[in-house]
XYZ file of C-alpha atoms in Angstrom:
749
model
C 131.227 -220.506 72.665
C 132.109 -224.152 73.382
C 132.185 -223.513 77.081
C 128.755 -221.893 76.982
C 127.189 -224.740 75.022
C 128.812 -227.366 77.234
C 127.658 -225.574 80.341
C 124.131 -225.319 78.931
C 124.011 -229.024 78.216
C 125.267 -229.960 81.678
C 123.104 -227.414 83.446
C 119.953 -228.561 81.642
C 119.784 -231.792 83.672
C 119.682 -229.938 86.959
C 116.378 -229.465 88.681
C 115.574 -225.750 88.797
C 112.446 -223.787 89.709
C 112.663 -221.366 86.757
C 113.201 -222.333 83.120
C 114.392 -219.129 81.442
C 118.051 -218.488 80.723
C 118.762 -215.020 79.331
C 121.949 -214.964 77.279
C 123.478 -211.501 76.822
C 125.332 -211.594 73.519
C 127.853 -208.954 72.478
C 128.951 -208.804 68.841
C 127.180 -209.965 65.708
C 129.719 -212.681 65.005
C 128.988 -214.211 68.393
C 125.288 -214.178 67.475
C 126.017 -215.846 64.155
C 127.846 -218.661 65.929
C 125.413 -219.097 68.800
C 122.013 -219.244 67.097
C 122.534 -222.158 64.665
C 124.505 -224.223 67.194
C 122.116 -223.621 70.066
C 119.196 -224.474 67.771
C 120.655 -227.957 67.302
C 120.644 -228.638 71.040
C 116.991 -227.789 71.802
C 113.746 -229.576 71.137
C 112.115 -226.629 69.428
C 112.950 -223.166 68.068
C 110.215 -220.592 68.606
C 110.549 -217.801 66.054
C 108.910 -214.437 66.730
C 108.231 -213.843 63.032
C 105.710 -216.663 63.174
C 103.618 -214.611 65.583
C 103.294 -211.650 63.186
C 99.763 -211.645 61.777
C 100.888 -209.659 58.744
C 104.010 -208.766 56.820
C 104.435 -205.433 58.562
C 103.191 -205.860 62.133
C 104.927 -206.707 65.389
C 104.600 -210.165 66.938
C 101.572 -210.808 69.119
C 103.314 -211.430 72.459
C 100.087 -212.482 74.164
C 99.742 -215.242 71.612
C 103.412 -216.091 72.123
C 102.952 -216.588 75.868
C 99.857 -218.693 75.273
C 101.813 -220.790 72.821
C 104.648 -221.352 75.277
C 102.141 -222.367 77.895
C 99.818 -224.580 75.867
C 101.645 -225.725 72.747
C 105.016 -226.864 74.044
C 104.068 -229.945 76.036
C 106.620 -232.646 75.576
C 109.395 -230.130 74.950
C 112.235 -230.096 77.432
C 114.075 -227.133 75.885
C 113.149 -224.228 73.624
C 115.087 -221.453 71.892
C 113.149 -218.164 71.604
C 114.555 -215.654 69.085
C 115.068 -212.760 68.262
C 113.414 -210.909 71.155
C 116.022 -208.124 71.323
C 115.371 -207.102 67.698
C 111.690 -206.780 68.468
C 112.374 -204.680 71.576
C 114.920 -202.533 69.748
C 112.179 -201.408 67.366
C 109.347 -201.368 69.896
C 110.507 -200.920 73.504
C 107.019 -201.818 74.692
C 107.900 -205.372 73.772
C 110.246 -205.471 76.785
C 107.172 -205.843 79.000
C 107.292 -209.582 78.322
C 110.686 -209.943 80.052
C 109.372 -210.188 83.670
C 106.931 -212.906 82.642
C 109.634 -214.874 80.861
C 112.053 -214.378 83.761
C 109.707 -216.215 86.140
C 108.666 -218.940 83.683
C 108.169 -222.144 85.614
C 110.330 -225.177 84.880
C 107.463 -227.494 85.827
C 106.913 -228.716 82.274
C 109.559 -226.866 80.244
C 112.964 -227.426 81.732
C 114.821 -224.731 79.741
C 113.767 -221.626 77.767
C 116.802 -220.013 76.152
C 116.376 -216.320 75.269
C 119.502 -214.882 73.596
C 119.543 -211.069 73.509
C 121.999 -209.247 71.249
C 123.306 -205.953 72.679
C 120.233 -205.626 74.868
C 121.506 -205.104 78.406
C 119.934 -201.623 78.456
C 116.530 -203.217 77.851
C 116.925 -206.285 80.058
C 118.151 -204.852 83.357
C 115.468 -202.162 83.771
C 112.766 -204.786 83.315
C 114.370 -207.234 85.745
C 114.435 -204.498 88.358
C 110.662 -204.862 88.473
C 110.964 -208.575 89.351
C 111.133 -209.117 93.111
C 112.689 -212.563 92.814
C 115.501 -211.153 90.650
C 116.289 -208.488 93.203
C 116.219 -211.183 95.901
C 118.694 -213.290 93.917
C 116.230 -216.140 93.423
C 116.396 -216.210 89.609
C 119.074 -217.972 87.569
C 122.176 -215.982 86.701
C 122.383 -214.147 83.394
C 124.692 -215.778 80.882
C 127.072 -213.735 78.741
C 128.740 -214.372 75.408
C 131.178 -211.818 74.038
C 132.372 -211.383 70.489
C 132.914 -208.803 67.768
C 130.933 -207.310 64.941
C 128.374 -204.512 64.687
C 125.071 -203.946 62.980
C 123.467 -200.747 61.742
C 119.829 -200.782 60.769
C 118.036 -197.866 59.156
C 114.299 -197.928 59.760
C 112.075 -195.763 57.580
C 108.716 -195.666 55.902
C 110.298 -195.360 52.479
C 112.847 -197.269 50.460
C 116.186 -196.041 49.173
C 118.913 -197.692 47.207
C 121.727 -197.471 49.677
C 125.121 -198.944 48.741
C 126.034 -201.940 50.898
C 122.638 -202.162 52.602
C 120.062 -204.840 52.178
C 116.498 -203.613 51.754
C 113.994 -205.444 53.953
C 110.274 -205.048 53.402
C 108.299 -205.254 56.624
C 108.885 -206.296 60.232
C 108.121 -209.965 59.689
C 110.890 -210.374 57.108
C 113.251 -208.376 59.316
C 112.723 -210.688 62.319
C 112.945 -213.801 60.182
C 116.411 -212.785 58.966
C 117.661 -212.261 62.517
C 116.316 -215.696 63.434
C 118.930 -217.198 61.118
C 121.893 -214.871 61.518
C 122.827 -211.261 62.113
C 121.976 -208.496 59.667
C 125.008 -206.154 59.691
C 123.621 -203.440 57.395
C 120.021 -203.136 56.318
C 117.305 -200.702 55.360
C 114.029 -201.751 56.951
C 110.978 -200.377 55.201
C 107.978 -200.336 57.507
C 104.745 -198.413 57.615
C 105.143 -198.414 61.396
C 108.079 -195.948 61.198
C 106.062 -192.779 61.895
C 104.854 -194.243 65.191
C 108.048 -195.825 66.462
C 109.876 -194.024 69.277
C 113.106 -192.264 68.345
C 115.908 -193.674 70.485
C 119.534 -192.605 70.655
C 121.071 -195.856 71.885
C 124.758 -196.313 71.147
C 125.751 -199.947 71.000
C 127.206 -202.481 68.609
C 123.703 -202.935 67.219
C 122.458 -199.489 66.259
C 119.037 -198.629 64.899
C 118.645 -195.298 63.098
C 114.986 -194.441 62.847
C 113.611 -191.933 60.372
C 109.958 -191.458 61.110
C 109.505 -189.803 57.714
C 111.417 -189.034 54.557
C 111.485 -185.433 55.776
C 113.263 -186.485 58.982
C 115.784 -188.386 56.882
C 116.523 -185.354 54.689
C 116.830 -183.000 57.650
C 119.253 -185.220 59.545
C 121.354 -186.362 56.600
C 121.773 -182.849 55.152
C 122.348 -181.160 58.506
C 119.737 -178.441 58.014
C 118.111 -178.282 61.422
C 115.811 -175.358 60.526
C 114.128 -177.363 57.761
C 110.363 -177.653 58.272
C 108.159 -180.558 57.233
C 105.342 -178.253 56.135
C 107.556 -176.850 53.375
C 106.952 -179.930 51.256
C 104.569 -182.813 50.672
C 105.347 -186.430 51.651
C 105.890 -187.168 47.966
C 108.361 -184.306 47.601
C 110.317 -185.287 50.725
C 110.455 -188.900 49.586
C 111.815 -187.849 46.190
C 114.459 -185.671 47.823
C 115.383 -188.416 50.281
C 116.122 -190.742 47.376
C 118.648 -188.227 46.029
C 120.753 -187.852 49.188
C 124.253 -189.274 48.876
C 126.857 -190.020 51.507
C 128.499 -186.814 52.708
C 125.826 -184.493 51.308
C 124.834 -181.335 53.093
C 121.816 -179.471 51.767
C 123.895 -177.090 49.660
C 125.820 -179.840 47.890
C 122.644 -181.889 47.391
C 120.760 -178.974 45.829
C 123.724 -177.863 43.714
C 124.164 -181.358 42.287
C 120.480 -181.864 41.485
C 120.090 -178.399 39.958
C 123.381 -178.688 38.062
C 124.941 -175.503 39.427
C 128.162 -174.931 41.337
C 126.675 -172.902 44.189
C 123.614 -170.952 45.214
C 123.059 -167.957 42.956
C 119.604 -166.402 43.232
C 119.564 -164.793 39.797
C 120.983 -167.826 38.013
C 118.603 -170.177 39.785
C 115.461 -168.292 38.862
C 116.667 -167.675 35.322
C 116.561 -171.490 35.053
C 113.126 -171.729 36.704
C 111.018 -172.356 33.609
C 113.353 -175.111 32.425
C 113.077 -177.006 35.727
C 110.509 -179.714 36.352
C 108.113 -179.372 39.280
C 110.336 -181.274 41.692
C 113.396 -179.179 40.938
C 111.400 -175.961 41.127
C 110.412 -177.008 44.640
C 114.059 -177.724 45.438
C 115.122 -174.295 44.118
C 112.407 -172.701 46.258
C 113.520 -174.709 49.288
C 117.187 -173.836 48.764
C 116.252 -170.178 48.502
C 114.591 -170.326 51.919
C 117.989 -171.366 53.249
C 120.345 -169.202 51.241
C 118.774 -166.082 49.711
C 120.175 -162.792 50.988
C 118.425 -160.959 53.800
C 118.063 -157.672 51.905
C 116.462 -159.191 48.812
C 112.851 -159.113 47.688
C 112.922 -162.912 47.538
C 113.811 -163.033 51.230
C 110.762 -160.932 52.091
C 108.570 -163.181 49.939
C 109.854 -166.379 51.537
C 109.476 -164.997 55.050
C 105.705 -165.165 54.625
C 105.557 -168.009 52.111
C 105.130 -171.530 53.469
C 104.666 -173.690 50.373
C 105.412 -173.694 46.686
C 101.734 -173.614 45.678
C 101.385 -170.085 47.095
C 104.816 -168.880 45.974
C 103.615 -167.013 42.880
C 100.820 -165.329 44.822
C 103.201 -164.215 47.568
C 105.756 -163.040 44.994
C 103.050 -160.776 43.579
C 101.625 -159.485 46.867
C 104.644 -158.992 49.169
C 105.467 -155.655 47.521
C 102.491 -154.062 49.298
C 104.204 -154.586 52.667
C 107.540 -153.029 51.667
C 108.764 -149.473 51.162
C 109.418 -149.097 47.418
C 112.988 -149.024 46.157
C 114.394 -149.450 42.667
C 116.389 -152.530 43.724
C 113.352 -154.325 45.176
C 111.122 -153.327 42.263
C 113.649 -154.594 39.715
C 114.166 -157.883 41.550
C 110.411 -158.411 41.858
C 109.911 -157.781 38.159
C 112.586 -160.306 37.185
C 111.192 -162.819 39.671
C 107.667 -162.532 38.263
C 109.044 -162.878 34.729
C 110.880 -166.053 35.688
C 107.802 -167.409 37.461
C 105.808 -166.710 34.283
C 103.313 -164.457 36.066
C 101.552 -162.876 33.095
C 98.325 -161.861 34.800
C 97.935 -160.304 38.207
C 95.434 -162.061 40.517
C 92.216 -160.411 41.630
C 93.665 -159.905 45.118
C 96.400 -157.728 43.610
C 93.952 -155.401 41.901
C 91.871 -155.123 45.076
C 94.913 -153.944 47.038
C 96.087 -151.805 44.141
C 92.761 -149.959 44.179
C 93.514 -148.778 47.705
C 96.653 -146.929 46.508
C 95.964 -143.464 45.128
C 99.395 -141.911 44.522
C 100.472 -142.599 40.895
C 104.179 -142.916 41.767
C 103.320 -145.521 44.422
C 101.058 -147.273 41.930
C 103.905 -147.333 39.409
C 106.160 -149.102 41.917
C 103.591 -151.915 42.227
C 103.299 -152.656 38.506
C 105.321 -154.444 35.836
C 105.059 -154.466 32.052
C 104.202 -158.174 31.897
C 100.450 -157.918 31.267
C 98.288 -155.679 29.101
C 96.307 -154.498 32.136
C 99.490 -153.442 33.931
C 100.888 -151.662 30.887
C 97.649 -149.718 30.517
C 97.803 -148.644 34.155
C 101.453 -147.668 33.759
C 100.633 -145.402 30.831
C 97.895 -143.811 32.945
C 100.229 -143.360 35.944
C 102.960 -141.905 33.756
C 100.529 -139.490 32.140
C 99.405 -138.233 35.552
C 102.986 -137.846 36.759
C 104.135 -136.064 33.614
C 101.361 -133.553 34.116
C 102.253 -132.658 37.698
C 105.683 -133.839 38.865
C 109.283 -133.414 37.676
C 110.745 -136.535 36.167
C 113.514 -136.996 38.694
C 111.275 -138.174 41.550
C 109.741 -141.172 39.787
C 111.697 -141.642 36.568
C 113.817 -144.521 37.896
C 110.646 -146.429 38.737
C 109.446 -146.091 35.145
C 112.817 -147.114 33.692
C 112.632 -150.219 35.885
C 109.033 -151.354 35.477
C 108.350 -150.272 31.873
C 111.633 -149.366 30.141
C 110.031 -149.297 26.691
C 107.766 -146.440 27.751
C 110.744 -144.549 29.188
C 112.576 -145.065 25.891
C 109.590 -143.725 23.972
C 109.622 -140.624 26.157
C 113.248 -139.979 25.162
C 113.358 -139.657 21.350
C 116.790 -140.057 19.808
C 118.744 -136.803 19.830
C 119.746 -135.647 16.353
C 121.415 -132.325 17.103
C 118.535 -130.420 15.521
C 117.373 -128.123 18.307
C 113.764 -127.744 17.223
C 113.109 -131.376 16.285
C 114.753 -132.729 19.439
C 112.749 -130.369 21.646
C 109.511 -130.835 19.749
C 109.440 -134.612 19.916
C 110.365 -134.673 23.595
C 107.361 -132.450 24.287
C 105.153 -134.245 21.750
C 105.863 -137.677 23.214
C 105.207 -136.408 26.712
C 101.823 -135.090 25.573
C 101.205 -138.314 23.665
C 101.443 -140.305 26.905
C 99.200 -137.758 28.659
C 96.891 -138.020 25.605
C 96.438 -134.276 25.473
C 98.353 -131.369 24.002
C 99.677 -128.959 26.609
C 100.539 -125.293 26.174
C 104.201 -125.979 25.404
C 103.289 -128.250 22.513
C 100.814 -125.700 21.172
C 103.503 -123.010 21.274
C 105.951 -125.239 19.417
C 103.354 -126.001 16.743
C 102.687 -122.288 16.389
C 106.441 -121.656 16.002
C 106.655 -124.428 13.409
C 103.832 -122.923 11.406
C 104.835 -119.291 11.735
C 108.425 -119.885 10.629
C 107.604 -122.588 8.061
C 110.296 -124.722 9.686
C 109.552 -127.803 7.594
C 111.684 -126.417 4.780
C 114.773 -126.602 7.014
C 114.843 -130.350 6.683
C 116.231 -132.238 3.705
C 113.896 -134.206 1.503
C 113.903 -137.872 2.426
C 114.413 -138.955 -1.174
C 117.730 -137.111 -1.483
C 119.126 -138.663 1.690
C 117.996 -142.163 0.710
C 119.459 -141.906 -2.783
C 122.893 -141.226 -1.308
C 122.621 -144.100 1.176
C 121.430 -146.518 -1.499
C 124.408 -145.572 -3.636
C 126.658 -146.549 -0.712
C 125.105 -150.032 -0.612
C 122.690 -149.616 2.280
C 119.629 -151.843 2.541
C 116.522 -149.693 3.051
C 113.580 -150.857 5.134
C 110.322 -148.899 5.307
C 107.896 -148.696 8.221
C 104.505 -147.399 7.212
C 103.399 -144.410 9.360
C 106.441 -144.392 11.675
C 107.115 -140.755 12.472
C 110.158 -139.432 14.302
C 108.329 -139.900 17.619
C 109.314 -143.595 17.540
C 113.060 -143.038 17.080
C 113.881 -143.336 20.800
C 112.075 -146.630 21.351
C 113.337 -148.242 18.151
C 116.978 -147.227 18.622
C 117.002 -148.492 22.219
C 115.475 -151.809 21.184
C 118.189 -152.155 18.549
C 121.210 -151.017 20.575
C 120.581 -152.389 24.071
C 122.794 -155.447 23.456
C 125.719 -153.206 22.440
C 126.148 -155.006 19.107
C 124.518 -152.348 16.932
C 125.266 -148.645 16.555
C 123.077 -146.160 14.806
C 122.817 -142.594 13.603
C 119.475 -140.813 13.447
C 118.688 -138.040 10.986
C 115.447 -136.183 10.463
C 114.105 -135.760 6.932
C 110.989 -134.345 5.347
C 108.432 -136.514 3.613
C 106.489 -135.459 0.552
C 103.409 -133.262 0.967
C 100.659 -134.028 1.568
C 101.703 -136.815 3.919
C 99.539 -139.518 2.394
C 100.741 -143.042 1.782
C 100.087 -142.667 -1.948
C 102.135 -139.484 -2.147
C 105.126 -141.028 -0.371
C 105.599 -144.309 -2.204
C 109.347 -144.034 -2.657
C 110.340 -147.593 -1.835
C 112.120 -149.716 -4.376
C 110.933 -153.069 -5.661
C 113.302 -155.000 -3.380
C 112.839 -152.856 -0.277
C 110.745 -154.339 2.544
C 107.783 -152.561 4.137
C 106.643 -153.195 7.704
C 103.015 -152.328 8.233
C 100.732 -152.121 11.261
C 100.962 -148.596 12.643
C 98.644 -147.136 10.002
C 96.049 -149.871 10.545
C 96.006 -149.210 14.292
C 95.736 -145.449 13.780
C 92.707 -145.640 11.487
C 90.824 -148.457 13.228
C 87.226 -147.570 14.065
C 87.677 -148.970 17.603
C 90.818 -146.960 18.391
C 91.241 -146.524 22.153
C 93.907 -144.947 24.271
C 96.099 -146.369 25.756
C 95.322 -149.783 24.249
C 95.992 -148.715 20.666
C 99.129 -146.822 21.684
C 100.471 -149.985 23.346
C 99.697 -152.011 20.214
C 101.782 -149.506 18.262
C 104.684 -150.126 20.655
C 104.385 -153.835 19.842
C 104.657 -153.013 16.131
C 107.921 -151.172 16.810
C 109.231 -154.251 18.635
C 108.439 -156.328 15.552
C 110.283 -153.781 13.437
C 113.353 -154.228 15.643
C 113.247 -158.002 15.093
C 113.047 -157.470 11.329
C 116.024 -155.088 11.427
C 118.140 -157.642 13.282
C 117.350 -160.162 10.550
C 118.476 -157.707 7.861
C 121.686 -156.855 9.730
C 122.663 -160.512 9.585
C 122.803 -160.157 5.789
C 123.703 -156.507 5.150
C 126.497 -154.295 6.493
C 124.291 -151.204 6.659
C 120.537 -151.081 7.150
C 118.502 -147.885 6.914
C 115.060 -147.657 8.518
C 112.724 -144.890 7.424
C 109.023 -144.167 6.924
C 106.648 -142.762 4.353
C 104.977 -140.425 6.853
C 104.085 -140.104 10.508
C 100.818 -139.816 12.432
C 99.154 -137.159 14.548
C 96.959 -138.015 17.503
C 96.375 -134.350 18.273
C 95.226 -133.446 14.769
C 92.730 -136.302 15.008
C 91.445 -135.300 18.432
C 91.471 -131.530 17.980
C 87.974 -130.008 18.121
C 89.046 -127.003 16.048
C 88.158 -126.725 12.375
C 89.005 -123.846 10.089
C 87.487 -122.514 6.931
C 88.698 -123.779 3.588
C 90.527 -121.499 1.184
C 88.050 -120.152 -1.341
C 87.351 -122.553 -4.162
C 89.101 -125.523 -2.514
C 87.886 -128.965 -1.487
C 88.834 -130.722 1.743
C 90.285 -134.189 1.456
C 89.318 -136.649 4.166
C 89.908 -136.246 7.013
C 90.513 -132.544 6.485
C 94.281 -132.283 6.920
C 94.722 -130.738 3.486
C 92.614 -129.241 0.737
C 92.862 -129.340 -3.044
C 92.927 -125.815 -4.447
C 90.625 -125.110 -7.375
C 91.389 -122.935 -10.344
C 91.656 -119.364 -9.237
C 91.423 -120.224 -5.538
C 93.866 -118.575 -3.173
C 96.135 -120.774 -1.094
C 97.499 -117.885 0.914
C 97.633 -119.097 4.502
C 95.660 -117.353 7.172
C 97.890 -116.738 10.208
C 100.385 -119.258 8.763
C 98.031 -122.178 9.400
C 98.938 -124.004 6.223
C 101.468 -124.197 3.449
C 100.744 -124.412 -0.268
C 102.497 -127.135 -2.250
C 101.624 -128.716 -5.593
C 98.181 -127.142 -5.735
C 97.249 -128.176 -2.243
C 96.877 -126.327 1.055
C 98.432 -128.519 3.769
C 97.810 -127.660 7.405
C 100.877 -127.023 9.559
C 98.941 -127.027 12.827
C 96.696 -129.578 14.522
C 93.528 -128.084 13.066
C 91.378 -129.607 10.315
C 89.546 -128.041 7.426
C 85.799 -127.842 7.452
C 84.287 -130.404 5.159
C 86.692 -133.158 6.112
C 85.334 -136.556 7.086
C 85.348 -138.221 10.507
C 88.680 -139.080 12.065
C 89.489 -142.081 14.248
C 92.459 -142.376 16.558
C 95.308 -140.778 14.609
C 95.565 -139.159 11.240
C 98.020 -137.959 8.593
C 98.040 -135.957 5.400
C 98.939 -132.650 7.012
C 102.285 -131.002 7.670
C 102.498 -131.019 11.462
C 105.985 -132.108 12.608
C 104.837 -135.581 13.673
C 103.257 -136.123 10.228
C 105.906 -134.864 7.844
C 109.188 -135.370 9.746
C 110.360 -138.944 9.473
C 113.464 -140.591 10.905
C 116.272 -141.970 8.812
C 117.989 -144.433 11.103
C 121.325 -145.751 9.824
C 122.348 -148.987 11.530
C 125.567 -150.983 11.491
C 127.020 -153.748 13.607
C 129.806 -152.561 15.875
C 132.212 -155.203 14.568
C 135.810 -155.005 15.777
C 135.876 -151.297 16.535
C 137.601 -149.950 19.613
C 134.882 -149.657 22.221
C 134.610 -146.263 23.918
C 135.089 -146.055 27.680
C 134.447 -142.987 29.785
C 135.848 -141.639 33.030
C 134.374 -138.880 35.165
C 136.573 -135.856 35.635
C 134.714 -135.175 38.885
C 131.888 -137.047 40.564
C 130.450 -133.774 41.898
C 128.231 -131.479 39.827
C 127.905 -128.019 41.361
C 124.538 -126.402 40.703
C 124.433 -122.597 40.550
C 121.625 -120.303 41.645
C 119.771 -121.054 38.404
C 120.027 -124.781 39.152
C 122.458 -125.338 36.297
C 125.656 -127.369 36.351
C 128.127 -129.220 34.143
C 129.294 -132.821 34.062
C 132.600 -133.563 32.322
C 133.774 -136.994 31.138
C 136.862 -138.150 29.236
C 136.722 -140.815 26.529
C 139.497 -143.248 25.612
C 139.050 -142.649 21.888
C 137.590 -140.235 19.375
C 133.814 -140.440 18.914
C 131.436 -138.310 16.864
C 128.936 -137.533 19.624
C 128.009 -138.518 23.173
C 124.593 -138.383 24.791
C 123.840 -138.454 28.536
C 120.496 -139.646 29.866
C 119.810 -139.014 33.530
C 116.694 -138.356 35.631
C 114.518 -138.253 32.538
C 116.750 -135.757 30.717
C 118.585 -136.414 27.463
C 121.564 -134.112 26.847
C 124.062 -134.003 23.970
C 127.646 -133.435 25.040
C 129.906 -130.672 23.771
C 133.334 -131.902 22.711
C 136.465 -130.425 24.262
C 140.231 -130.980 24.198
C 141.667 -134.370 25.057
C 138.543 -136.376 24.160
C 136.540 -134.632 26.885
C 132.794 -134.075 26.700
C 130.787 -131.557 28.732
C 127.092 -131.947 29.489
C 125.083 -128.903 30.552
C 122.486 -130.009 33.101
C 119.456 -127.982 34.156
C 116.901 -128.605 36.897
C 118.670 -131.661 38.277
C 117.568 -132.603 41.828
C 120.320 -132.618 44.441
C 121.670 -135.979 45.511
C 123.217 -139.012 43.834
C 122.396 -139.832 40.223
C 123.182 -142.659 37.837
C 123.280 -141.660 34.194
C 123.750 -143.641 30.995
C 126.114 -142.604 28.224
C 125.315 -143.281 24.573
C 127.539 -143.211 21.520
C 125.805 -143.605 18.162
C 122.600 -144.173 20.148
C 124.215 -147.234 21.716
C 124.565 -147.500 25.525
C 128.276 -147.600 26.358
C 128.420 -147.144 30.118
C 127.151 -145.545 33.290
C 128.324 -142.590 35.351
C 127.500 -142.081 39.014
C 127.750 -138.570 40.381
C 126.299 -136.257 42.996
C 124.565 -132.959 42.340
C 125.013 -130.342 45.083
C 123.761 -126.795 45.456
C 125.416 -123.926 47.360
C 128.908 -123.502 48.817
C 130.702 -126.736 49.667
C 133.888 -127.436 51.590
C 136.268 -127.393 48.633
C 134.989 -123.955 47.610
C 136.241 -122.703 50.985
C 139.590 -124.439 50.621
C 138.726 -126.966 53.351
């Protein structure tokens, strides 16, 4: 340093043709020593920052040259700084070097231009100067030292440990005019237009033209695309990046999870603010599995604003599968998609097959649930359950549960309500239901069932808490028990009992003063504006409310019993057939029973009714002439759905040994009549086991060694997944294959 300054002082007195002396400086510490000491030896210091017309613009070099030419008279020596820092940001600034190189010493004897780590800018420009190539210009001076600088240039500001934040180019140059700036973050609106350079030297500039570019480079995700976020979103994310972050660690930290987990992430979706939802969406574009529905959605989706729409619509482009349908349903639930957009219904209208329609729907909106009931009704009327049943269990499980009433072991009741509920969803009675009603009436089967009062008296004496549901017939046992047992914390037993005849509310008031009554079903049934399937779906909502009330009671009572005063009949209300009254009797609205007068005969014609307590109560779905109008559903008669009510006994599972089952063979051989048997072994003794598979519900037959055998009929060939139930509580799954004909093991192969 001393030698350079001494040489400069001695050399200044020499007569030279050109004034400029370029000083190539290496090392920031050398710069820090040179600038203040050289400034003391010259007549004037010309600072580039003074030629910036604003806080965030580059110096006007034309004005600089004019200043050097016109405003420096009387000056023998000038220090011009910091030209290299200007050129490092804007290489176009190097165009001034040839002019400075040939600056005449006529008036200004010396113009010192120190350049820190700028040889790569200086030499290319001097190559354009003929006098330099001819050796006519003064030699370049060099000063070597140590120390580096790293400057980050961006259009946004971050708090970066150990870095000084500089606002604008003018302030940046002014700092270099005094000393070096080892580590800094320069915030400039010029960043998007500055050229990206990859110059490796002791003075390194790292340019991020946008906050997006910063995120992409710092997190190492090269496939990241700027269009996936807004400038505001990228700037927010850029402020969150820490040293050593890759995109996975950044996202995991901000979303407070250990690693990417698609299901966990979208379960949290509603709790995330808008910025973190965008981050979860962005992370999913990077990490979600290839074979997922989310992957297919994100393939077409380019921004978060259209994410919900694409999550709804992508299903139309995919072949339906249970896995994709289930994932889509959960995704739409998490995204809070409660109403399908108009575009969905337009595309949906182009699909005519009800099973394909079913695969497109969820149970999240009333409109979808209505369409699902319609689809299911069509399919029940024409196709076996096995081909589409899994779709229904996935998209609208509550409807599937309704279609599988709880098995009680009573052959007639179990069969009747399976058929009845099927017809209920079709909203019309088929021939099988009519035959069962005829059997019920002809054999007077109602007297097989115990009176409800006798069963309840025994349960009350054992300390059970009884809850009543007005108008809840046995048809609702499947839905209610599944709602109550799906968590595995409640077990239940279902019995069928007979209500009092006629099945009016007044005639079945058996509840005690402290027993609760849940209402709603009866109001829906008798409403003047009853419509199917809307009213049917409202009834399902009532059953859900009943389940909530039962859970509340189970928190206070060891045993809760749910029963009803009577049931309801849609088919008695909608039947066009009316029959003549017994002589001397009067029909009671709406014609489901008649009051017998003195001397009138209650003898049933063709077993259509039963006489009880001076009344003729219809066993079929007909109505007596003289009855009033009937809306929606009705009661008062003695059809199975009116007079058979469930008695559902519920207890918490507590600390009982939980049953586990193992298949004895995962192959079910179907004989020529398409019948086969599935055998499972339990780890403990249980009272009964039920298998539900492909829309069938089958009670097992107990055998030695805790084994249970299920007789299956009409099962399609191929793989099946069935659910096992103990005390109407799901306890596990079994996966097996049904095969027809001779197989290898039959031949000893």
